[in-house]
PDB file of C-alpha atoms in Angstrom:
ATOM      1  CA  UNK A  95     194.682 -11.434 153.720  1.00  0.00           C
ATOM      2  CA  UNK A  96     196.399 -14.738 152.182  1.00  0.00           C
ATOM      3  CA  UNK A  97     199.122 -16.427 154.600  1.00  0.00           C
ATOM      4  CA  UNK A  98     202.457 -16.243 152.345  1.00  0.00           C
ATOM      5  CA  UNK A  99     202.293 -20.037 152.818  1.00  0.00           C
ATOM      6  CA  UNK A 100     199.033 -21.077 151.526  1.00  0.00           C
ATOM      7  CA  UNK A 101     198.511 -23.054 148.484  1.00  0.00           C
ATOM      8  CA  UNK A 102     198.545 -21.045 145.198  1.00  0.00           C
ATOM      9  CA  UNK A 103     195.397 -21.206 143.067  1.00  0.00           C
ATOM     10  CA  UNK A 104     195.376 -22.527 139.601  1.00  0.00           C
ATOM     11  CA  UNK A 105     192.119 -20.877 138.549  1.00  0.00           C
ATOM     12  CA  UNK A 106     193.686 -17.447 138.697  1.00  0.00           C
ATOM     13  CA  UNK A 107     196.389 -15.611 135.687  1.00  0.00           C
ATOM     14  CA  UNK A 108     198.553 -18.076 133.612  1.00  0.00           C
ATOM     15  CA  UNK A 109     202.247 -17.302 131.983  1.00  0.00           C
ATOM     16  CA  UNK A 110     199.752 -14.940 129.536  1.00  0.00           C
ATOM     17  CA  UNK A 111     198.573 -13.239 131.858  1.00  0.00           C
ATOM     18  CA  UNK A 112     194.416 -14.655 130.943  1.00  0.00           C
ATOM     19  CA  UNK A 113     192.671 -16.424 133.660  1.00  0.00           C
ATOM     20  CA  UNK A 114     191.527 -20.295 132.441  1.00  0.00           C
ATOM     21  CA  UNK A 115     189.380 -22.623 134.404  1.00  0.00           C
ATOM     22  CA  UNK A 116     189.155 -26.487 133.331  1.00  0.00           C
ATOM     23  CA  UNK A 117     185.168 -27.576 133.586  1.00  0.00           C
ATOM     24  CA  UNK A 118     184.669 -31.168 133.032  1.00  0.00           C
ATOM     25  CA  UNK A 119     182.482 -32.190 129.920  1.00  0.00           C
ATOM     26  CA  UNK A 120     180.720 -35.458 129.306  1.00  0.00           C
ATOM     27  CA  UNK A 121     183.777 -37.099 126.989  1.00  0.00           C
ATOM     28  CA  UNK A 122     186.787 -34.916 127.933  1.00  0.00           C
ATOM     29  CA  UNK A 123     187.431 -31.576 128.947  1.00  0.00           C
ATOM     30  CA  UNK A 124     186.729 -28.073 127.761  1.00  0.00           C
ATOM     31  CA  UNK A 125     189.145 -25.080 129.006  1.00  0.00           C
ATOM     32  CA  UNK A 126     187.216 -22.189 129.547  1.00  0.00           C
ATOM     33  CA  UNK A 127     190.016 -19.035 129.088  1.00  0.00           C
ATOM     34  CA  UNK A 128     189.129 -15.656 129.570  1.00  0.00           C
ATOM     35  CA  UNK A 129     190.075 -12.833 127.140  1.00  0.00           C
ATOM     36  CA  UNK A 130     192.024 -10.414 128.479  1.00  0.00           C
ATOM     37  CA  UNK A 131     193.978  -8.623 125.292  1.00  0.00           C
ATOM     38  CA  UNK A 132     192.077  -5.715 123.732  1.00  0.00           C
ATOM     39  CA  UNK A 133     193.025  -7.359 120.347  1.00  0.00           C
ATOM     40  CA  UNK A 134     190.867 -10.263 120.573  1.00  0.00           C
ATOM     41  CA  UNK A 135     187.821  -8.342 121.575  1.00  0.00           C
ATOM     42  CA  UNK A 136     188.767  -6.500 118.943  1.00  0.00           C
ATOM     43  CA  UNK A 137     189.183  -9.199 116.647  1.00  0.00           C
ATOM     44  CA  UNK A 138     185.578 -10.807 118.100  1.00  0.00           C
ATOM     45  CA  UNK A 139     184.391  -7.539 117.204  1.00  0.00           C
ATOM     46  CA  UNK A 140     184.589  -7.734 113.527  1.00  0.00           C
ATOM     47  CA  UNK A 141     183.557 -11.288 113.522  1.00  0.00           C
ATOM     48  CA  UNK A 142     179.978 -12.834 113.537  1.00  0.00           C
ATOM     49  CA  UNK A 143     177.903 -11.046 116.108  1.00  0.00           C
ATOM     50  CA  UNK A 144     173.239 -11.435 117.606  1.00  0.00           C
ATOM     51  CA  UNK A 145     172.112  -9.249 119.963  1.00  0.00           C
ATOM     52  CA  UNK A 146     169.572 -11.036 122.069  1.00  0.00           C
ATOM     53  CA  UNK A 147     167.011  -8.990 125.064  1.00  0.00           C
ATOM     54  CA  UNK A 148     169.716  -9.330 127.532  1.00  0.00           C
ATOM     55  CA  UNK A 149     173.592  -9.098 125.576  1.00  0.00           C
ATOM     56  CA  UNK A 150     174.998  -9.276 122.326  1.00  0.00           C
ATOM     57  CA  UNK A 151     177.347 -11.939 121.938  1.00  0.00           C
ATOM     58  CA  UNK A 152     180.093 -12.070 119.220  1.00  0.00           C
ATOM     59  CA  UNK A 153     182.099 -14.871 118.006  1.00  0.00           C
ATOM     60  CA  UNK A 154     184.820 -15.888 115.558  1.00  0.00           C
ATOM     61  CA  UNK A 155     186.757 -18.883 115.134  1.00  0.00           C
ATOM     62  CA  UNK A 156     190.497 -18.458 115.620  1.00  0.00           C
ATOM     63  CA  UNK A 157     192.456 -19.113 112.418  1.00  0.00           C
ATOM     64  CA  UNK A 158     195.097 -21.698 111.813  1.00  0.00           C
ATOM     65  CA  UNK A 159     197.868 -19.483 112.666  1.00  0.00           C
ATOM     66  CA  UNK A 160     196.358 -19.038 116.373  1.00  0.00           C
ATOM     67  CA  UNK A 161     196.412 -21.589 119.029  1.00  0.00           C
ATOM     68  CA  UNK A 162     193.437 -23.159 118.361  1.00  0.00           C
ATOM     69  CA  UNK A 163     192.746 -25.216 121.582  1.00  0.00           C
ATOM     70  CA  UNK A 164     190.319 -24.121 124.386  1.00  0.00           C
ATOM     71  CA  UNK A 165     187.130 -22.104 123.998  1.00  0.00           C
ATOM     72  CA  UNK A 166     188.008 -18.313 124.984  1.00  0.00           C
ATOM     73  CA  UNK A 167     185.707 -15.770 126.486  1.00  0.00           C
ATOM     74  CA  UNK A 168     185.174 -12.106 127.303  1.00  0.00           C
ATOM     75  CA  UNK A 169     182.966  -9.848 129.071  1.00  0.00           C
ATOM     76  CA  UNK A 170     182.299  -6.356 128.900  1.00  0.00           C
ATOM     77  CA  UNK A 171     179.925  -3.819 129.924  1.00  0.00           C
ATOM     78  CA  UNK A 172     180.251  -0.111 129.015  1.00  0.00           C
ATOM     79  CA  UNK A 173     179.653   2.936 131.222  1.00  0.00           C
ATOM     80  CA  UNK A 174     176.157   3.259 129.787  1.00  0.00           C
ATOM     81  CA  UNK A 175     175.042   0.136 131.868  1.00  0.00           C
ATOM     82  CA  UNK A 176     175.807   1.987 134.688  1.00  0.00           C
ATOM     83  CA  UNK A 177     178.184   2.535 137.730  1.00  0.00           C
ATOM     84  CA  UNK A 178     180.906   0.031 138.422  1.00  0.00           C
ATOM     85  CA  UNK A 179     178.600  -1.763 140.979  1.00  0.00           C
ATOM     86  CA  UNK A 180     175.922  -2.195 137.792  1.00  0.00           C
ATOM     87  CA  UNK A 181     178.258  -2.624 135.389  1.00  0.00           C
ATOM     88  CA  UNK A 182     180.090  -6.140 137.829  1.00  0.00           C
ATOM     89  CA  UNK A 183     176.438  -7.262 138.359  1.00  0.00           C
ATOM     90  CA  UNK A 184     176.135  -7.349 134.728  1.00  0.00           C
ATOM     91  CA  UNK A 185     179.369  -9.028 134.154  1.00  0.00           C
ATOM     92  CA  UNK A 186     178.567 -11.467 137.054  1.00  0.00           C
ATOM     93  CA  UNK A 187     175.575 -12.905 135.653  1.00  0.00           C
ATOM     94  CA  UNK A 188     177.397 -13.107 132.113  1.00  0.00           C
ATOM     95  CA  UNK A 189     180.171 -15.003 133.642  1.00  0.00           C
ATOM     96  CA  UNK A 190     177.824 -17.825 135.137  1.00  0.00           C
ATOM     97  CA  UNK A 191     175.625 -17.758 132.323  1.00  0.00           C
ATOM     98  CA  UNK A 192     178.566 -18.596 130.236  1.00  0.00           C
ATOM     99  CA  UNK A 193     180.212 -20.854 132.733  1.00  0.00           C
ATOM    100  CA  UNK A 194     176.823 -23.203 132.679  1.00  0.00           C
ATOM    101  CA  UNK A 195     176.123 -22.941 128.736  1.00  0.00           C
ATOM    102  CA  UNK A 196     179.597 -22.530 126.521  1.00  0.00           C
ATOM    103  CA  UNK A 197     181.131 -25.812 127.727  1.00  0.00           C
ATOM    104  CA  UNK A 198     178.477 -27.655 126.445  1.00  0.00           C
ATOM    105  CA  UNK A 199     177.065 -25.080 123.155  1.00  0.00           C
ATOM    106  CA  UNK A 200     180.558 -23.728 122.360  1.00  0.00           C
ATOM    107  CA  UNK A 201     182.875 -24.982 119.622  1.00  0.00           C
ATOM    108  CA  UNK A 202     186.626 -25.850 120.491  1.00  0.00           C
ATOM    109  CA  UNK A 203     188.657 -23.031 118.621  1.00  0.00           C
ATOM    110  CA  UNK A 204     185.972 -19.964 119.251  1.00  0.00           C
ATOM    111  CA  UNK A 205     186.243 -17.376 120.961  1.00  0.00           C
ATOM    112  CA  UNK A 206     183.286 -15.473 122.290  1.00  0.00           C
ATOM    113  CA  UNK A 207     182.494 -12.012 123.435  1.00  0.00           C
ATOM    114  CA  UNK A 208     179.336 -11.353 125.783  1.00  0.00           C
ATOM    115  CA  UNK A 209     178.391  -7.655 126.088  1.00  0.00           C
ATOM    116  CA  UNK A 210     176.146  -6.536 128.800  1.00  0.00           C
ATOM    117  CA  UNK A 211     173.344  -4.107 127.602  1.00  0.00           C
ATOM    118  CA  UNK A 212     171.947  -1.605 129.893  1.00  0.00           C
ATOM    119  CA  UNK A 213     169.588  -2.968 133.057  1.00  0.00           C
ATOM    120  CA  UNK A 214     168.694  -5.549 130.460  1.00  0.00           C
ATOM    121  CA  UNK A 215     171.360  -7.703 131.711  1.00  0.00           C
ATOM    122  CA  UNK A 216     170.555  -7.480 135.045  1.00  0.00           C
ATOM    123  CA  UNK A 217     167.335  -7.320 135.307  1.00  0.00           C
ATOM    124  CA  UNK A 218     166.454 -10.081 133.276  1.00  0.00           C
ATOM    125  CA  UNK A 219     165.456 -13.284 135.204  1.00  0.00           C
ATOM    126  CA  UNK A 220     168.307 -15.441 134.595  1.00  0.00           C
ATOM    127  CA  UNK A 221     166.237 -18.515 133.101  1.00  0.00           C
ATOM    128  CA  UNK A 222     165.375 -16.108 130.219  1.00  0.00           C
ATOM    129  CA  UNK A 223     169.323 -14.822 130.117  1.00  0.00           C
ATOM    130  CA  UNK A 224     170.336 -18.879 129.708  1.00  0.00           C
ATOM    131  CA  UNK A 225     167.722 -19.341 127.052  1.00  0.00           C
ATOM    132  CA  UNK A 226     168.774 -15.686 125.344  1.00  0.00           C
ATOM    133  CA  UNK A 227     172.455 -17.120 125.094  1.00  0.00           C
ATOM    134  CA  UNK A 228     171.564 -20.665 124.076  1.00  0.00           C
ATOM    135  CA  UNK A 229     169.598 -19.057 120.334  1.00  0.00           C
ATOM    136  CA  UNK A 230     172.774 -16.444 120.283  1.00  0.00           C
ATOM    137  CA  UNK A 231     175.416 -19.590 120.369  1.00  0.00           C
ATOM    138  CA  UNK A 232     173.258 -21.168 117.620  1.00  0.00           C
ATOM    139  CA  UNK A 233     172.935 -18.089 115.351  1.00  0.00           C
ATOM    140  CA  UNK A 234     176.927 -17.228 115.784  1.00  0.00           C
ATOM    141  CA  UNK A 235     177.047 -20.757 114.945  1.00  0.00           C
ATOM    142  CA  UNK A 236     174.933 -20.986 111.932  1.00  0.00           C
ATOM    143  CA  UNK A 237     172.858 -23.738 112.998  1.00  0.00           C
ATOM    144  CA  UNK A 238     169.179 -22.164 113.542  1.00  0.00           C
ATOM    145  CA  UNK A 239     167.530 -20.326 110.382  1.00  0.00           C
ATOM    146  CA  UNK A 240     164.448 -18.869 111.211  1.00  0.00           C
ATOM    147  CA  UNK A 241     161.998 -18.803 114.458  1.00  0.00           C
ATOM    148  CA  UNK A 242     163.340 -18.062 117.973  1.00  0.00           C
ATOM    149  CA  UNK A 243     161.951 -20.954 120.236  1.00  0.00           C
TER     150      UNK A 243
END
């Protein structure tokens, strides 16, 4: 249990009510915010979308009328991947994946949905799950035409 004295943490929920974490990049910095409204995963969800071995990942840019700083990101897993236990697993390894790849892949003004798929997501070695969301950033993004490398 916390001491009612101790330091507050700045990674957890801001005025909105999303969590954000601030990850340096090489120039300047990239906030990383976390979705937490059902209307922009629903939004997300009727934007650009790949499915890759190991998630689908959808993404849309937010439009002028949108605060348009920050790259945002969700996670979700349904009940088909499994039990709460499989389905935080899941979520876990999106989460880092994410945290090591979208600072550096992800445009400014995105937002980005990762959705586990069933024991894909966890039981793919996480090399391959890096490399799976590296081509899905590219296609969302438009920038790769053809052959998966």
């Amino acid at each position: 249990m916390t001491p009612p004295n101790a330091p507050k943490d700045q990674a957890h929920a801001d005025a909105e009510g999303s969590q954000s974490a601030v990850l340096s990049c090489s120039d300047d910095e990239i906030t990383l915010t976390t979705l937490a409204k059902r209307n922009d995963f629903l939004k997300a969800a009727r934007a650009r979308r790949q499915g890759t071995a190991s998630f689908l990942l959808q993404g849309r840019r937010r439009s002028e009328t949108e605060d348009a700083s920050g790259i945002r990101v969700g996670y979700t897993c349904s009940k088909k991947v499994g039990n709460a236990v499989a389905r935080n697993h899941a979520k876990r390894r999106l989460r880092e994946a994410a945290r090591l790849l979208i600072p550096e892949l992800g445009r400014e003004g995105w937002d980005y949905v990762l959705i586990g798929k069933k024991s894909d997501t966890s039981e793919r070695p996480f090399d391959l799950l890096l490399k799976d969301l590296r081509y899905a950033l590219k296609k969302v993004h438009g920038e790769t035409k053809g052959e998966r490398k």
